Coordinates of C-alpha atoms and ligand atoms in Angstrom, one line a residue:
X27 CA 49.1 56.6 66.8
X28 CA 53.2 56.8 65.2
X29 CA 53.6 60.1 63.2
X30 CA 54.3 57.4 60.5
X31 CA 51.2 56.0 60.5
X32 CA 49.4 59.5 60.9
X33 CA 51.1 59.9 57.5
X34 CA 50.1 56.3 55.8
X35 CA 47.0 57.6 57.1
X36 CA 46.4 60.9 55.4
X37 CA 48.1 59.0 52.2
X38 CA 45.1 56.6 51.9
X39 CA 42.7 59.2 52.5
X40 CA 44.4 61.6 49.4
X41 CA 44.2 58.2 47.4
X42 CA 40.6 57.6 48.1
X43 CA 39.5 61.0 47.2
X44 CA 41.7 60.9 44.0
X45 CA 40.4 57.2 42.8
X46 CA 37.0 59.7 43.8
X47 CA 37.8 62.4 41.2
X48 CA 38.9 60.3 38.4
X49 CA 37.7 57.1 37.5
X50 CA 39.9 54.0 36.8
X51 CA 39.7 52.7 33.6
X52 CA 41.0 49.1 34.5
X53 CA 43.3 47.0 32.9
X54 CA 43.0 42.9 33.0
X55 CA 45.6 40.0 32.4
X56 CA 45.7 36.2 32.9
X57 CA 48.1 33.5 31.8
X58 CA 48.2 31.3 29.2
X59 CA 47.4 28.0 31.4
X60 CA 44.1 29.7 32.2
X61 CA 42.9 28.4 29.0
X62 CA 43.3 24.8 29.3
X63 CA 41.9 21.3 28.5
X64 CA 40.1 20.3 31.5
X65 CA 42.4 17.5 33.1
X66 CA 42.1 17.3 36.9
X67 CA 43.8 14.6 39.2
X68 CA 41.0 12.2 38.1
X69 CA 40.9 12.6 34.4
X70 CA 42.5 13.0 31.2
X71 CA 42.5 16.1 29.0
X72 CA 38.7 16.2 27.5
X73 CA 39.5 19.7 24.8
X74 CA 41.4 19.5 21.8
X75 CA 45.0 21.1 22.5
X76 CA 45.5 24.6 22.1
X77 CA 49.2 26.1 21.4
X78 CA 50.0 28.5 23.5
X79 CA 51.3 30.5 20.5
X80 CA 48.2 30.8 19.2
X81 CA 46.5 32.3 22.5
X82 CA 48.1 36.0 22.6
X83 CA 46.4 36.3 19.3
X84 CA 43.2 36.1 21.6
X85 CA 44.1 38.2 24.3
X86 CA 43.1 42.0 22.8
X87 CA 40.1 40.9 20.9
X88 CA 38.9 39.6 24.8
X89 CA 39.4 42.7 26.2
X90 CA 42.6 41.5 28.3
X91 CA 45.6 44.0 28.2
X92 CA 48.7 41.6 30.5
X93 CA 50.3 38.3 30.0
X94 CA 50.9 36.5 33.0
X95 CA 53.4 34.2 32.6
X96 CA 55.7 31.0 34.0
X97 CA 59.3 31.0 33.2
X98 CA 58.6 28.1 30.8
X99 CA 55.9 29.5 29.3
X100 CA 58.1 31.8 27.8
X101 CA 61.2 29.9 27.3
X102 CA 59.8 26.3 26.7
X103 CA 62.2 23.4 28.1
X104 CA 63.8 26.2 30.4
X105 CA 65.7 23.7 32.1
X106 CA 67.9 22.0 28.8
X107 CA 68.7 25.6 27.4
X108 CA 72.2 27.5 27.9
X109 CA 71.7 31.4 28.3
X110 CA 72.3 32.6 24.9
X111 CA 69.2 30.1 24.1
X112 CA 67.0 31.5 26.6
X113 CA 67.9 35.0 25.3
X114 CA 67.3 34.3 21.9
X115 CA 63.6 32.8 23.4
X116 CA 62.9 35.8 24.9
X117 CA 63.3 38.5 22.3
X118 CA 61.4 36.3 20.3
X119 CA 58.4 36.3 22.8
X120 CA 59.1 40.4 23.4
X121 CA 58.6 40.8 19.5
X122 CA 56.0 38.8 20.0
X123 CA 54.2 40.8 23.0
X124 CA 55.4 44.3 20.9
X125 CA 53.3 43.0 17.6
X126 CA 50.1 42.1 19.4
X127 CA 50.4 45.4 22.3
X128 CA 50.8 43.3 25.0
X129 CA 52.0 43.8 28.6
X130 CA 54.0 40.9 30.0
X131 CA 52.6 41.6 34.1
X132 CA 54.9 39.1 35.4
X133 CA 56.7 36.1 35.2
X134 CA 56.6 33.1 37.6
X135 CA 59.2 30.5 38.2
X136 CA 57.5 27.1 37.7
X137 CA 59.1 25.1 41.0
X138 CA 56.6 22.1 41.5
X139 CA 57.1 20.7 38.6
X140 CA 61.0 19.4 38.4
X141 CA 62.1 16.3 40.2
X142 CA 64.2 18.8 42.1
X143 CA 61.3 20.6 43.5
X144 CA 59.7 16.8 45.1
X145 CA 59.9 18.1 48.2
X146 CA 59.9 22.4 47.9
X147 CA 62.8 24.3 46.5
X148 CA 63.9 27.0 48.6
X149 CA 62.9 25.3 51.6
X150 CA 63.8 21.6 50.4
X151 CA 66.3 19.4 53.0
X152 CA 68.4 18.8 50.0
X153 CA 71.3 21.5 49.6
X154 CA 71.5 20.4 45.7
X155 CA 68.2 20.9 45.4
X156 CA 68.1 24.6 47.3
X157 CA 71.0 25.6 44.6
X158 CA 68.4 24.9 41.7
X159 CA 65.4 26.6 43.2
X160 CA 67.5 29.7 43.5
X161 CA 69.3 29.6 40.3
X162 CA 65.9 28.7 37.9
X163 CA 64.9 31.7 40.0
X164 CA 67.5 34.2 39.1
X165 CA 67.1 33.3 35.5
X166 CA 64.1 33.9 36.2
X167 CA 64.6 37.6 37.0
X168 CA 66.8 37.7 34.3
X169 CA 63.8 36.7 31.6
X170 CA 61.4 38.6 33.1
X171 CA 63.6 41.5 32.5
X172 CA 64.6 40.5 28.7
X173 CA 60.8 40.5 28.0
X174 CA 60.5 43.6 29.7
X175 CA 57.8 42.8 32.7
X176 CA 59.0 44.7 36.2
X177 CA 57.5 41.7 38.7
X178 CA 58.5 37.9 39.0
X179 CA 55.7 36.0 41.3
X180 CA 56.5 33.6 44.0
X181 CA 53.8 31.2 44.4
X182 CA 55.6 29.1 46.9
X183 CA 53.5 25.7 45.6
X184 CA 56.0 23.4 47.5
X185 CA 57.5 25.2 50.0
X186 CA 55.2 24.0 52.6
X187 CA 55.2 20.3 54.6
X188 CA 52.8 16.4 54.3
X189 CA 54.1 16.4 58.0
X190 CA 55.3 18.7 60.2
X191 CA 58.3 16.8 61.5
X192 CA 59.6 16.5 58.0
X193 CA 61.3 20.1 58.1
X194 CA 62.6 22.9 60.1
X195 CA 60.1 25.0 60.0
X196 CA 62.1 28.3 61.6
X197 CA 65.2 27.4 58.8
X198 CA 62.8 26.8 55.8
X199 CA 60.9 30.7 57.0
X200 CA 64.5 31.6 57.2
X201 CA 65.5 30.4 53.5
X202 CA 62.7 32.1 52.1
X203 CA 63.7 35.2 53.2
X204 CA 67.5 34.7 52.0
X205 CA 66.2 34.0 49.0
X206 CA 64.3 36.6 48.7
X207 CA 67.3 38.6 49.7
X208 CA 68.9 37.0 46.9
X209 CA 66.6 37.7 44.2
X210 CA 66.7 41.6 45.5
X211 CA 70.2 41.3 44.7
X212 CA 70.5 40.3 42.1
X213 CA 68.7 42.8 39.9
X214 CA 67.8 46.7 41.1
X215 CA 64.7 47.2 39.7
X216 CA 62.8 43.8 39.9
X217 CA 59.7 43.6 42.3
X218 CA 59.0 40.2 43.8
X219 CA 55.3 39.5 43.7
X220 CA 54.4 36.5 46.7
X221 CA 51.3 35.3 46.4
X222 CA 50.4 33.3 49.6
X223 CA 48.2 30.1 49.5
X224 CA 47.0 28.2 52.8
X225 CA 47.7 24.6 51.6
X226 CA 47.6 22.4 48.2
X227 CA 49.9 21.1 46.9
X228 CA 51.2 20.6 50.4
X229 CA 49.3 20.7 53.2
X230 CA 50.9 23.2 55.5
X231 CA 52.3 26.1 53.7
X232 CA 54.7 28.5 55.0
X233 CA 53.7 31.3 53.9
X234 CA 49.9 31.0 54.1
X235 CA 48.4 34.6 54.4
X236 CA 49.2 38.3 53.0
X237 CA 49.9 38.7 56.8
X238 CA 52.8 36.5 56.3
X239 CA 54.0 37.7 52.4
X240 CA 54.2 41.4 53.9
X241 CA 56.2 40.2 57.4
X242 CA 58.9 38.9 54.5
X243 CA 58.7 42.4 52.8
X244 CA 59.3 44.4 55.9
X245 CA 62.2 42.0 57.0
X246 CA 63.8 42.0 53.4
X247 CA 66.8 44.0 52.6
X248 CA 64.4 46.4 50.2
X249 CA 61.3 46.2 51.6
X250 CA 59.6 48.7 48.8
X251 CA 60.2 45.7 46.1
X252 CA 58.4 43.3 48.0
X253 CA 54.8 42.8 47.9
X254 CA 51.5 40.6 47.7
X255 CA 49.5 38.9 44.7
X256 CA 46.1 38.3 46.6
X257 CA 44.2 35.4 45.1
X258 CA 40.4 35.2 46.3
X259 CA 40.6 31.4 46.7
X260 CA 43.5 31.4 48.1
X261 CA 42.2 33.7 50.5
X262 CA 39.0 31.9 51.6
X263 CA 41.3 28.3 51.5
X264 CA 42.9 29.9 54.5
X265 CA 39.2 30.9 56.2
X266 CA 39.8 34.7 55.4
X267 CA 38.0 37.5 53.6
X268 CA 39.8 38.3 50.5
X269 CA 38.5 42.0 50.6
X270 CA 39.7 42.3 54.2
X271 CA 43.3 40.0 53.0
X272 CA 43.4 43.0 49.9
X273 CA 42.6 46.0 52.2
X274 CA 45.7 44.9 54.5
X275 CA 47.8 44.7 51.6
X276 CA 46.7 48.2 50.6
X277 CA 47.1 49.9 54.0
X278 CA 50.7 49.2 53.4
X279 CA 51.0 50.3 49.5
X280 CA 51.8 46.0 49.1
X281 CA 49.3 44.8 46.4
X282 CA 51.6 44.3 43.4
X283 CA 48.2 42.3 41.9
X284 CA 45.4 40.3 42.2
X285 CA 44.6 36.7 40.9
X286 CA 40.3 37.6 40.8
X287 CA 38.1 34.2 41.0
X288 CA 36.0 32.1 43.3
X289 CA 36.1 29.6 45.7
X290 CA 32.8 27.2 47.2
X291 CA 33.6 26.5 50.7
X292 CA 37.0 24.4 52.1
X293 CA 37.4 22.3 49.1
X294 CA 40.3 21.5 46.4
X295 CA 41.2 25.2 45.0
X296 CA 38.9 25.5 42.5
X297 CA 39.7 28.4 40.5
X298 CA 36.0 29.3 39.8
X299 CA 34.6 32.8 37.8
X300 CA 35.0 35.7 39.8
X301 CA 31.5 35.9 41.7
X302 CA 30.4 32.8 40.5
X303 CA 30.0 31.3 44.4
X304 CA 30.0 34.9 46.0
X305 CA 28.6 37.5 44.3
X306 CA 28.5 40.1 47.3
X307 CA 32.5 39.0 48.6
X308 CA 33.4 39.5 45.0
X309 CA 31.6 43.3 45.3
X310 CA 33.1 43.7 48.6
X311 CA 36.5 43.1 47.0
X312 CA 36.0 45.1 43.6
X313 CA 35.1 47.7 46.5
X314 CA 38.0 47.8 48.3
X315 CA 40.4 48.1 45.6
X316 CA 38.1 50.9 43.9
X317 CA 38.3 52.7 46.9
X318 CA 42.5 52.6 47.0
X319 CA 43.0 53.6 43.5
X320 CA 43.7 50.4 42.3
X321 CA 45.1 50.2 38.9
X322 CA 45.6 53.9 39.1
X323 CA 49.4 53.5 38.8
X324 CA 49.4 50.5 35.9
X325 CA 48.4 47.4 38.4
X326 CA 46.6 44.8 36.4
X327 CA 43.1 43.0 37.6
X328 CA 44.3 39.8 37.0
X329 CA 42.4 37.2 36.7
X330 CA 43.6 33.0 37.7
X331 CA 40.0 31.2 36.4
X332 CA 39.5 27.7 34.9
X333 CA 36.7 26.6 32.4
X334 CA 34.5 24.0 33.8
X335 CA 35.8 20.4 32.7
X336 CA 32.3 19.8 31.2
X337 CA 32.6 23.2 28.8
X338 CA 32.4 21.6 25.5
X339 CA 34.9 23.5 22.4
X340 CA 38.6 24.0 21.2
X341 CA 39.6 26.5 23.0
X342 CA 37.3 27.9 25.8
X343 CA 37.6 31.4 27.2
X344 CA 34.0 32.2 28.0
X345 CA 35.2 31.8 31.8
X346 CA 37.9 34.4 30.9
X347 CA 35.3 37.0 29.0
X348 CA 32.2 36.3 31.8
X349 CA 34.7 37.1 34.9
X350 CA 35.4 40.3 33.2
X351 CA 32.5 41.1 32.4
X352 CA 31.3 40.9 36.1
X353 CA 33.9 42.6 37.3
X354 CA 32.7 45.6 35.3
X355 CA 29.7 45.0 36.4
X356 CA 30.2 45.1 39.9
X357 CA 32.6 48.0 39.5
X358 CA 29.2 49.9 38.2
X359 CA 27.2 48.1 41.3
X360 CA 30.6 49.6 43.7
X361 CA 30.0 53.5 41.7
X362 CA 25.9 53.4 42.3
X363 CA 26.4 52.4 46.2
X364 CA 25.3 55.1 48.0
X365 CA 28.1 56.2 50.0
X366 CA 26.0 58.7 52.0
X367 CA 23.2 56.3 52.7
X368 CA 26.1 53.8 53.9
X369 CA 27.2 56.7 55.9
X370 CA 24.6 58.0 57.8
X371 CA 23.7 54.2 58.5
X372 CA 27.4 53.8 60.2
X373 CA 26.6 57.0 62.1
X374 CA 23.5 55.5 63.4
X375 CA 25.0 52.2 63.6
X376 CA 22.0 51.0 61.7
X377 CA 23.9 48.0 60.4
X378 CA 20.4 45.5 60.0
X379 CA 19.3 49.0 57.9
X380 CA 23.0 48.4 55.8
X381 CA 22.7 45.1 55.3
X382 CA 19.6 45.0 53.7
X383 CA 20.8 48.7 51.5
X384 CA 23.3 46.7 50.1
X385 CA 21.5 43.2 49.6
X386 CA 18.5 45.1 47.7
X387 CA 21.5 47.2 45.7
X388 CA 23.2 43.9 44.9
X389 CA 19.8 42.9 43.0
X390 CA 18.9 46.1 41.9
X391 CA 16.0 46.8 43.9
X392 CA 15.3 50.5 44.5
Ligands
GLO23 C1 47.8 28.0 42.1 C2 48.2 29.3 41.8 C3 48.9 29.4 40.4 C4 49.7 30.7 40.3 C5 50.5 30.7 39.0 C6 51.4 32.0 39.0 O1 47.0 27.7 43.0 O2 47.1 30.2 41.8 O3 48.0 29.3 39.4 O4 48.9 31.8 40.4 O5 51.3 29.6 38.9 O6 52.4 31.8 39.8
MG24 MG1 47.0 32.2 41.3

């Protein structure tokens, strides 16, 4: 074992016994587009709009501390505006976060939606299109910091390939990182979120895994500013255990958040309620990140959730509310276990005796 690993070591074990002695008193976020109308690729809208203005309003009453945003959820028709535009957008939204007592967790830059993002944006064939990626990016940085949020979140929805021939995969892994590189450069403080997904909207994404998001960190000019958003369906899209995926993350002080929900088997992403298909991997991960002293140092439990298309009502946020709600829950279930019991059955390694400990804990059986 490295003498720098000894030391990660007896870190982890000094955050385990402080997350011990104190209790966390979690904070939660979502964005705006998680309260939507129900369209999917095979219908229309089936809820009455609902403008976005009028959601933070609802945010504190739920319970829900952070904003996540997109770059054009804060500055609407990003791409038509001059600077002093978007600035004037943006104090308008930070009064508007400052009123309500809002945290703005991050901000995303929304690349799969312009024609120049067809075919990806940093990794894309076209050199024209490359030079927009980057620069909606870096005003990007630039809003997030005018709104005052520390974070901007890659989700790289189109860097990724239909066919494998299409691209250079080496150049495109490449890009990423330069851009990346980029981004670090061009503001001090920023921290750049990537939150991997396996496939969808493309079907080969390159950067599929935490595995992956923290090989980029480590190779980045400023490796300390670059870390993992760890979505639970994104996780089990790419066959892995998202408590296992967030524990990784953790053992290398990478989880800049979380995007909590649920996923039934290898289907579309399906952005269910945390637990909702899973009720003992969502414990598992409520576990792991109790254990680390998650959310000791500000980090949000963010939640990425969508209402049922069938959920009758104006604006629905019962999906929003309920995966709170059992995330509280299982954080009691997580403070109950009974970590000597789970002990003494590693000792004996009594893991039939574990199992069924934790099953009859899970339903509250003595
Ligand atoms: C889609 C992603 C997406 C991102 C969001 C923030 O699969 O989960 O919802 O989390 O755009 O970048
Ligand atoms: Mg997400």
């Amino acid at each position: 074992m490295s003498r720098d690993w000894r030391r990660r070591g007896l870190k982890i074990e000094r955050v385990i016994q402080n997350s011990m002695s104190k209790p966390t008193t979690y904070r939660f976020s979502f964005g705006p587009w998680n309260i939507s109308e129900g369209a999917d690729p095979f219908g229309p809208e089936v809820r009455p709009a609902f403008p976005h203005e009028k959601k933070y309003a609802l945010y504190k009453p739920m319970g829900f501390d952070g904003v996540q945003f997109h770059d054009d959820d804060v500055v609407p028709g990003i791409d038509e505006l001059n600077s002093a535009q978007i600035s004037k957008q943006c104090a308008k939204v930070k009064k508007m976060l400052d009123n309500q007592g809002l945290t703005p967790e991050f901000v995303a830059p929304r690349l799969w939606f312009a024609p120049q993002t067809v075919d990806g944006g940093y990794t894309s064939n076209s050199a024209k299109d490359r030079k927009y990626a980057l620069d909606r990016t870096l005003r990007t940085i630039d809003i997030a910091r005018e709104i005052g949020s520390k974070a901007v979140v890659l989700w790289l929805a189109r860097e990724g390939s239909y066919i494998r021939e299409s691209k250079n995969a080496r150049l495109a892994y490449q890009r990423i990182l330069e851009t990346i590189n980029a981004m670090l450069a061009h503001d001090k403080d920023i921290e750049i979120w990537i939150e991997p997904k396996p496939n969808e909207p493309t079907d080969m994404a390159y950067v599929p895994t935490i595995g992956h998001t923290v090989a980029l960190a480590y190779a980045s000019s400023d490796p300390k500013r670059v870390k993992g958003l760890i979505e639970t369906a994104h996780a089990l899209l790419a066959g892995l255990d998202p408590s296992d995926e967030m524990a990784f993350a953790l053992a290398h002080d990478k989880l800049g958040s979380v995007h909590l929900n649920d996923q039934n088997g290898l289907k579309y992403d399906q952005d269910k309620n945390f637990g909702a298909a899973n009720l003992r991997t969502a414990y598992n991960q409520v576990r792991v990140l109790e254990e680390a002293g998650y959310g000791k140092k500000g980090e949000f439990i963010g939640l990425d959730v969508k209402a049922m298309r069938t959920q009758k009502g104006k604006c629905v946020t019962s999906h929003l509310t309920g995966s709170r709600e059992i995330f509280l829950h299982l954080v009691e279930k997580v403070r109950s276990t009974d970590e000597k019991l789970v002990q003494q059955f590693r000792d004996a390694r009594d893991y039939e005796a574990l199992e069924l400990y934790i099953l009859k804990h899970l339903m509250g059986i003595k």
